[in-house]
CSV table of C-alpha atoms in Angstrom, one decimal:
chain,number,residue,atom,x,y,z
Q,1,UNK,CA,-10.0,15.2,7.1
Q,2,UNK,CA,-13.0,13.0,7.1
Q,3,UNK,CA,-15.4,12.2,9.9
Q,4,UNK,CA,-16.0,8.6,10.8
Q,5,UNK,CA,-18.8,7.0,8.9
Q,6,UNK,CA,-19.6,3.3,9.3
Q,7,UNK,CA,-20.2,2.5,5.7
Q,8,UNK,CA,-17.1,4.4,4.6
Q,9,UNK,CA,-15.0,2.5,7.1
Q,10,UNK,CA,-16.4,-1.0,6.2
Q,11,UNK,CA,-15.7,-0.2,2.5
Q,12,UNK,CA,-12.0,-0.1,3.4
Q,13,UNK,CA,-12.0,-3.0,5.8
Q,14,UNK,CA,-13.7,-5.4,3.4
Q,15,UNK,CA,-11.1,-4.7,0.7
Q,16,UNK,CA,-8.0,-5.5,2.7
Q,17,UNK,CA,-8.0,-9.3,2.0
Q,18,UNK,CA,-8.1,-8.8,-1.7
Q,19,UNK,CA,-5.4,-6.1,-1.6
Q,20,UNK,CA,-3.1,-8.4,0.3
Q,21,UNK,CA,-3.8,-11.2,-2.1
Q,22,UNK,CA,-3.0,-9.0,-5.1
Q,23,UNK,CA,0.2,-7.7,-3.5
Q,24,UNK,CA,1.5,-10.9,-2.1
Q,25,UNK,CA,0.0,-14.2,-3.1
Q,26,UNK,CA,2.3,-16.4,-5.1
Q,27,UNK,CA,5.1,-13.9,-5.1
Q,28,UNK,CA,8.6,-15.2,-5.1
Q,29,UNK,CA,9.6,-16.1,-1.6
Q,30,UNK,CA,12.3,-13.4,-1.3
Q,31,UNK,CA,9.7,-10.6,-1.6
Q,32,UNK,CA,7.7,-12.2,1.2
Q,33,UNK,CA,10.3,-12.9,3.8
Q,34,UNK,CA,12.7,-10.0,3.4
Q,35,UNK,CA,12.5,-7.2,6.1
Q,36,UNK,CA,14.0,-3.8,6.9
Q,37,UNK,CA,16.8,-5.2,9.1
Q,38,UNK,CA,17.0,-6.6,12.7
Q,39,UNK,CA,13.7,-6.4,14.7
Q,40,UNK,CA,11.7,-5.3,11.7
Q,41,UNK,CA,8.9,-7.1,10.0
Q,42,UNK,CA,8.6,-8.9,6.6
Q,43,UNK,CA,5.3,-8.9,4.6
Q,44,UNK,CA,4.8,-12.4,6.0
Q,45,UNK,CA,5.1,-11.1,9.6
Q,46,UNK,CA,2.7,-8.3,8.9
Q,47,UNK,CA,0.0,-10.6,7.6
Q,48,UNK,CA,0.4,-12.7,10.8
Q,49,UNK,CA,0.0,-9.6,12.8
Q,50,UNK,CA,-3.2,-8.6,11.0
Q,51,UNK,CA,-4.5,-12.1,11.8
Q,52,UNK,CA,-3.8,-11.7,15.4
Q,53,UNK,CA,-5.4,-8.3,15.5
Q,54,UNK,CA,-8.5,-9.8,13.9
Q,55,UNK,CA,-8.7,-12.5,16.6
Q,56,UNK,CA,-7.7,-10.5,19.6
Q,57,UNK,CA,-8.3,-6.8,19.0
Q,58,UNK,CA,-11.0,-5.2,17.0
Q,59,UNK,CA,-14.2,-7.2,17.4
Q,60,UNK,CA,-13.4,-8.4,20.9
Q,61,UNK,CA,-12.8,-4.8,22.0
Q,62,UNK,CA,-15.9,-3.6,20.3
Q,63,UNK,CA,-17.9,-6.2,22.2
Q,64,UNK,CA,-16.3,-5.0,25.5
Q,65,UNK,CA,-17.3,-1.4,24.9
Q,66,UNK,CA,-20.8,-2.4,23.9
Q,67,UNK,CA,-21.3,-4.8,26.9
Q,68,UNK,CA,-19.4,-3.1,29.6
Q,69,UNK,CA,-18.6,0.5,28.6
Q,70,UNK,CA,-15.9,2.2,30.6
Q,71,UNK,CA,-16.0,-0.6,33.2
Q,72,UNK,CA,-14.8,-3.2,30.7
Q,73,UNK,CA,-11.1,-4.2,30.4
Q,74,UNK,CA,-9.3,-4.7,27.2
Q,75,UNK,CA,-7.0,-7.6,27.0
Q,76,UNK,CA,-3.5,-6.3,26.4
Q,77,UNK,CA,-2.7,-6.8,22.7
Q,78,UNK,CA,0.5,-8.7,21.9
Q,79,UNK,CA,2.1,-7.0,18.9
Q,80,UNK,CA,4.6,-9.8,18.5
Q,81,UNK,CA,2.3,-12.8,18.9
Q,82,UNK,CA,2.6,-13.7,15.2
Q,83,UNK,CA,6.2,-14.7,15.4
Q,84,UNK,CA,5.1,-17.8,17.4
Q,85,UNK,CA,1.7,-18.2,15.8
Q,86,UNK,CA,2.8,-18.0,12.1
Q,87,UNK,CA,5.7,-20.5,12.5
Q,88,UNK,CA,5.6,-23.3,10.0
Q,89,UNK,CA,2.7,-21.8,8.1
Q,90,UNK,CA,2.8,-20.7,4.5
Q,91,UNK,CA,1.8,-17.3,3.3
Q,92,UNK,CA,-1.1,-18.9,1.4
Q,93,UNK,CA,-2.4,-20.3,4.7
Q,94,UNK,CA,-2.1,-16.9,6.4
Q,95,UNK,CA,-3.8,-15.0,3.6
Q,96,UNK,CA,-6.7,-17.6,3.6
Q,97,UNK,CA,-7.0,-17.3,7.3
Q,98,UNK,CA,-7.0,-13.5,7.3
Q,99,UNK,CA,-9.7,-13.5,4.6
Q,100,UNK,CA,-11.9,-15.9,6.6
Q,101,UNK,CA,-11.5,-13.9,9.8
Q,102,UNK,CA,-12.1,-10.6,8.2
Q,103,UNK,CA,-15.3,-11.9,6.7
Q,104,UNK,CA,-16.4,-13.1,10.1
Q,105,UNK,CA,-15.5,-9.8,11.7
Q,106,UNK,CA,-17.5,-7.8,9.2
Q,107,UNK,CA,-20.5,-10.0,9.7
Q,108,UNK,CA,-20.4,-9.6,13.4
Q,109,UNK,CA,-19.9,-5.8,13.0
Q,110,UNK,CA,-22.9,-5.8,10.8
Q,111,UNK,CA,-24.9,-7.7,13.3
Q,112,UNK,CA,-24.2,-5.1,16.0
Q,113,UNK,CA,-26.4,-2.7,14.0
Q,114,UNK,CA,-24.4,0.3,15.2
Q,115,UNK,CA,-26.6,3.4,15.3
Q,116,UNK,CA,-24.9,6.8,15.8
Q,117,UNK,CA,-25.6,6.8,19.6
Q,118,UNK,CA,-23.8,3.4,19.9
Q,119,UNK,CA,-20.9,4.6,17.9
Q,120,UNK,CA,-20.3,7.3,20.5
Q,121,UNK,CA,-20.3,4.7,23.4
Q,122,UNK,CA,-17.2,5.0,25.6
Q,123,UNK,CA,-14.8,2.4,26.7
Q,124,UNK,CA,-11.6,2.5,28.8
Q,125,UNK,CA,-8.2,1.9,27.2
Q,126,UNK,CA,-5.6,0.8,29.9
Q,127,UNK,CA,-3.0,3.2,28.6
Q,128,UNK,CA,-4.9,5.8,26.5
Q,129,UNK,CA,-7.8,6.4,28.8
Q,130,UNK,CA,-11.4,7.1,27.5
Q,131,UNK,CA,-12.0,6.0,23.9
Q,132,UNK,CA,-15.1,5.6,21.9
Q,133,UNK,CA,-16.4,2.8,19.7
Q,134,UNK,CA,-16.1,5.0,16.6
Q,135,UNK,CA,-12.5,5.7,17.5
Q,136,UNK,CA,-11.8,2.0,17.8
Q,137,UNK,CA,-13.4,1.3,14.3
Q,138,UNK,CA,-11.5,4.3,12.8
Q,139,UNK,CA,-8.3,2.8,14.3
Q,140,UNK,CA,-9.1,-0.5,12.6
Q,141,UNK,CA,-9.2,1.2,9.2
Q,142,UNK,CA,-6.0,3.2,9.8
Q,143,UNK,CA,-4.3,0.1,11.1
Q,144,UNK,CA,-5.1,-1.8,7.9
Q,145,UNK,CA,-3.9,1.0,5.7
Q,146,UNK,CA,-0.8,1.6,7.7
Q,147,UNK,CA,0.2,-2.0,7.5
Q,148,UNK,CA,-0.4,-2.2,3.7
Q,149,UNK,CA,1.9,0.8,3.5
Q,150,UNK,CA,4.4,-1.0,5.6
Q,151,UNK,CA,4.3,-4.0,3.3
Q,152,UNK,CA,5.0,-2.0,0.2
Q,153,UNK,CA,7.7,0.0,1.9
Q,154,UNK,CA,9.5,-3.1,3.0
Q,155,UNK,CA,9.3,-4.5,-0.5
Q,156,UNK,CA,10.5,-1.3,-2.1
Q,157,UNK,CA,13.6,-1.2,0.2
Q,158,UNK,CA,14.8,-4.5,-1.2
Q,159,UNK,CA,15.7,-2.6,-4.3
Q,160,UNK,CA,17.4,0.3,-2.5
Q,161,UNK,CA,20.7,-0.5,-4.1
Q,162,UNK,CA,19.3,-1.9,-7.3
Q,163,UNK,CA,17.9,1.5,-8.3
Q,164,UNK,CA,21.4,3.1,-8.3
Q,165,UNK,CA,21.3,6.9,-8.6
Q,166,UNK,CA,17.5,7.0,-8.8
Q,167,UNK,CA,17.5,6.5,-5.0
Q,168,UNK,CA,17.5,10.3,-4.7
Q,169,UNK,CA,14.1,10.5,-6.3
Q,170,UNK,CA,12.4,7.8,-4.3
Q,171,UNK,CA,11.3,9.0,-0.9
Q,172,UNK,CA,9.9,5.6,0.0
Q,173,UNK,CA,13.5,4.4,0.4
Q,174,UNK,CA,14.1,6.8,3.2
Q,175,UNK,CA,11.0,6.2,5.3
K,1,UNK,CA,18.5,-6.4,0.1
K,2,UNK,CA,17.7,-8.1,-3.2
K,3,UNK,CA,19.5,-8.0,-6.5
K,4,UNK,CA,17.5,-7.0,-9.5
K,5,UNK,CA,16.0,-10.0,-11.3
K,6,UNK,CA,13.7,-9.4,-14.3
K,7,UNK,CA,11.1,-12.0,-13.4
K,8,UNK,CA,11.0,-10.8,-9.8
K,9,UNK,CA,10.4,-7.2,-11.0
K,10,UNK,CA,7.7,-8.1,-13.5
K,11,UNK,CA,5.9,-10.1,-10.8
K,12,UNK,CA,5.4,-6.8,-8.9
K,13,UNK,CA,4.7,-4.7,-12.0
K,14,UNK,CA,2.0,-6.9,-13.3
K,15,UNK,CA,0.1,-6.8,-10.0
K,16,UNK,CA,-0.2,-3.1,-9.6
K,17,UNK,CA,-3.4,-2.6,-11.6
K,18,UNK,CA,-5.2,-5.2,-9.6
K,19,UNK,CA,-3.9,-3.7,-6.3
K,20,UNK,CA,-5.2,-0.2,-7.3
K,21,UNK,CA,-8.5,-1.7,-8.3
K,22,UNK,CA,-8.8,-3.5,-5.0
K,23,UNK,CA,-7.9,-0.4,-3.0
K,24,UNK,CA,-9.8,2.2,-4.9
K,25,UNK,CA,-12.4,1.2,-7.5
K,26,UNK,CA,-16.0,2.1,-6.4
K,27,UNK,CA,-14.8,3.6,-3.2
K,28,UNK,CA,-16.9,6.6,-1.9
K,29,UNK,CA,-15.6,9.7,-3.6
K,30,UNK,CA,-14.3,11.3,-0.4
K,31,UNK,CA,-11.6,8.6,0.0
K,32,UNK,CA,-10.6,9.2,-3.6
K,33,UNK,CA,-10.2,12.9,-3.8
K,34,UNK,CA,-9.0,13.8,-0.3
K,35,UNK,CA,-5.3,14.7,0.0
K,36,UNK,CA,-2.8,15.6,2.7
K,37,UNK,CA,-3.2,19.4,2.3
K,38,UNK,CA,-2.1,22.1,-0.1
K,39,UNK,CA,0.2,20.9,-2.9
K,40,UNK,CA,-0.3,17.3,-2.0
K,41,UNK,CA,-1.8,14.5,-4.1
K,42,UNK,CA,-5.1,12.6,-3.7
K,43,UNK,CA,-5.3,8.9,-4.6
K,44,UNK,CA,-7.0,10.2,-7.8
K,45,UNK,CA,-4.0,12.3,-8.6
K,46,UNK,CA,-1.6,9.4,-7.9
K,47,UNK,CA,-3.3,7.1,-10.4
K,48,UNK,CA,-3.1,9.9,-13.0
K,49,UNK,CA,0.6,10.3,-12.3
K,50,UNK,CA,1.1,6.5,-12.7
K,51,UNK,CA,-0.6,6.7,-16.1
K,52,UNK,CA,1.7,9.5,-17.2
K,53,UNK,CA,4.7,7.6,-16.1
K,54,UNK,CA,3.5,4.6,-18.1
K,55,UNK,CA,3.2,6.8,-21.2
K,56,UNK,CA,6.3,9.0,-20.9
K,57,UNK,CA,8.8,7.3,-18.6
K,58,UNK,CA,9.5,3.6,-18.2
K,59,UNK,CA,9.3,2.0,-21.6
K,60,UNK,CA,10.2,5.1,-23.6
K,61,UNK,CA,13.4,5.4,-21.5
K,62,UNK,CA,14.2,1.7,-21.8
K,63,UNK,CA,13.9,2.1,-25.6
K,64,UNK,CA,16.3,5.1,-25.5
K,65,UNK,CA,18.9,3.1,-23.5
K,66,UNK,CA,18.6,0.1,-25.8
K,67,UNK,CA,18.8,2.1,-29.0
K,68,UNK,CA,21.1,5.0,-28.1
K,69,UNK,CA,23.0,4.0,-24.9
K,70,UNK,CA,24.7,7.0,-23.2
K,71,UNK,CA,24.2,9.1,-26.3
K,72,UNK,CA,20.4,9.0,-25.9
K,73,UNK,CA,18.4,11.8,-24.2
K,74,UNK,CA,15.6,11.2,-21.9
K,75,UNK,CA,12.6,13.5,-22.3
K,76,UNK,CA,12.2,15.4,-19.0
K,77,UNK,CA,9.4,13.8,-17.0
K,78,UNK,CA,6.6,16.1,-15.9
K,79,UNK,CA,5.6,15.1,-12.4
K,80,UNK,CA,2.5,17.3,-12.5
K,81,UNK,CA,1.2,16.5,-15.9
K,82,UNK,CA,-1.7,14.5,-14.5
K,83,UNK,CA,-3.4,17.6,-13.0
K,84,UNK,CA,-4.2,18.7,-16.6
K,85,UNK,CA,-4.5,15.2,-18.2
K,86,UNK,CA,-6.9,13.7,-15.6
K,87,UNK,CA,-9.3,16.7,-15.6
K,88,UNK,CA,-12.9,15.6,-16.2
K,89,UNK,CA,-12.1,11.9,-16.1
K,90,UNK,CA,-13.5,9.5,-13.6
K,91,UNK,CA,-11.4,7.3,-11.4
K,92,UNK,CA,-12.9,4.3,-13.2
K,93,UNK,CA,-11.6,5.6,-16.5
K,94,UNK,CA,-8.1,6.2,-15.0
K,95,UNK,CA,-7.9,2.7,-13.5
K,96,UNK,CA,-9.0,1.2,-16.9
K,97,UNK,CA,-6.5,3.3,-18.7
K,98,UNK,CA,-3.7,2.3,-16.3
K,99,UNK,CA,-4.5,-1.3,-16.6
K,100,UNK,CA,-4.4,-1.2,-20.4
K,101,UNK,CA,-1.2,0.7,-20.5
K,102,UNK,CA,0.6,-1.5,-18.0
K,103,UNK,CA,-0.4,-4.5,-20.0
K,104,UNK,CA,1.1,-3.0,-23.1
K,105,UNK,CA,4.2,-2.0,-21.3
K,106,UNK,CA,4.8,-5.5,-20.0
K,107,UNK,CA,4.2,-6.9,-23.4
K,108,UNK,CA,6.8,-4.6,-24.9
K,109,UNK,CA,9.2,-5.3,-22.0
K,110,UNK,CA,8.8,-9.0,-22.7
K,111,UNK,CA,9.4,-8.4,-26.4
K,112,UNK,CA,12.8,-6.8,-25.6
K,113,UNK,CA,14.1,-10.2,-24.5
K,114,UNK,CA,16.4,-8.7,-22.0
K,115,UNK,CA,19.4,-10.9,-21.4
K,116,UNK,CA,21.7,-10.0,-18.5
K,117,UNK,CA,24.2,-8.2,-20.8
K,118,UNK,CA,21.4,-5.9,-22.0
K,119,UNK,CA,20.2,-5.2,-18.5
K,120,UNK,CA,23.6,-3.8,-17.7
K,121,UNK,CA,23.4,-1.4,-20.7
K,122,UNK,CA,24.1,2.2,-19.8
K,123,UNK,CA,22.1,5.3,-20.4
K,124,UNK,CA,22.6,9.0,-19.5
K,125,UNK,CA,20.1,10.7,-17.1
K,126,UNK,CA,20.2,14.5,-17.5
K,127,UNK,CA,20.5,15.0,-13.8
K,128,UNK,CA,21.7,11.8,-12.3
K,129,UNK,CA,24.4,10.9,-14.8
K,130,UNK,CA,25.1,7.3,-15.9
K,131,UNK,CA,22.3,4.8,-15.2
K,132,UNK,CA,21.7,1.3,-16.3
K,133,UNK,CA,18.7,-0.4,-17.8
K,134,UNK,CA,18.3,-2.7,-14.7
K,135,UNK,CA,18.4,0.4,-12.5
K,136,UNK,CA,15.6,1.9,-14.6
K,137,UNK,CA,13.5,-1.2,-14.2
K,138,UNK,CA,14.2,-1.4,-10.5
K,139,UNK,CA,13.1,2.2,-10.2
K,140,UNK,CA,9.8,1.3,-12.0
K,141,UNK,CA,9.1,-1.3,-9.3
K,142,UNK,CA,10.0,1.0,-6.4
K,143,UNK,CA,8.0,3.8,-7.9
K,144,UNK,CA,4.9,1.6,-8.1
K,145,UNK,CA,5.3,0.4,-4.5
K,146,UNK,CA,6.1,3.9,-3.2
K,147,UNK,CA,2.9,5.3,-4.8
K,148,UNK,CA,0.7,2.5,-3.4
K,149,UNK,CA,2.2,3.4,-0.1
K,150,UNK,CA,1.4,7.1,-0.7
K,151,UNK,CA,-2.3,6.2,-1.6
K,152,UNK,CA,-2.8,4.3,1.7
K,153,UNK,CA,-1.0,6.9,3.7
K,154,UNK,CA,-3.2,9.7,2.3
K,155,UNK,CA,-6.3,7.6,3.0
K,156,UNK,CA,-5.2,6.8,6.5
K,157,UNK,CA,-4.7,10.5,7.3
K,158,UNK,CA,-8.3,11.3,6.6
K,159,UNK,CA,-9.0,9.5,10.0
K,160,UNK,CA,-6.3,11.3,11.9
K,161,UNK,CA,-8.8,13.0,14.1
K,162,UNK,CA,-11.4,10.2,14.0
K,163,UNK,CA,-9.0,7.7,15.8
K,164,UNK,CA,-8.8,10.0,18.9
K,165,UNK,CA,-6.1,9.0,21.4
K,166,UNK,CA,-5.1,5.9,19.3
K,167,UNK,CA,-3.2,8.4,17.1
K,168,UNK,CA,-0.2,7.8,19.4
K,169,UNK,CA,0.0,4.1,18.3
K,170,UNK,CA,-0.4,4.7,14.5
K,171,UNK,CA,2.9,5.8,12.9
K,172,UNK,CA,1.4,6.1,9.5
K,173,UNK,CA,-0.4,9.3,10.7
K,174,UNK,CA,2.9,11.0,11.3
K,175,UNK,CA,4.7,10.1,8.0
């Protein structure tokens, strides 16, 4: 288990646009829009969700903690906003937009010059209670990694039948 | 669910070296060598495993199916060979080696000029019984995607405590 360290965290965050590009850009459409069944998300949906989180979650909440501490109020985050917002857009547009927003987020994060005492600053989550700025930033990292994992899992499952008997050796198909 | 299609599959396979580079190259060492506990694999171990699969599994088995059909015998695959083989190597060396081997594999795959009737050709797996060439190639794709998912899951779990109460919202930490 690692302790949060700002430079370790930003090393992950700055890589996510390139990882998504490498995994998804210019892939045949079937890989992009297939999901795990009703109510589940395709890789296209996940990229839209990451865009919405960039706009409405991470940096806005960091600002609230820095400016208002526990008295601040987080806007509720809409986990399904991307179904409306991504409509009619291409995956290329979404990947470009995510890359742009992530760059801006990291610039703003850098501009906050977060010293250790600021990282421990507390905020109030409407459901989870007291949280800290470093917990928010750690969550950002885990959220990125979790959704990359979701994208590759969803893609892997498209070949659940194509692998035949090998299914037994591929735990990703049972997650 | 998608049916196997050779060009769809190679689109995924050719991207994996770049995805691993983007996720891992030049990351702080802690991200690279941390695992999920005893007997589990770090991202470093996973890259070594992918190298060994490239050398001993996919193309060698495809050759056996093409040349000997159900009479051929697959060499048993050692899932733990990388612990010995990666010793003393840097992650950079492993990533370079994987990229090189994957390029060679895809060239050889291309040289096989696999028409649909060849893709249905049968081989004999020592434990799973009859398998086909297209099932082997589908498994290669799912194996790549599954291990990318493992890498990001292992990394995410390093921040299981750092995220504090947000753990409840991050399913990747419970996989």
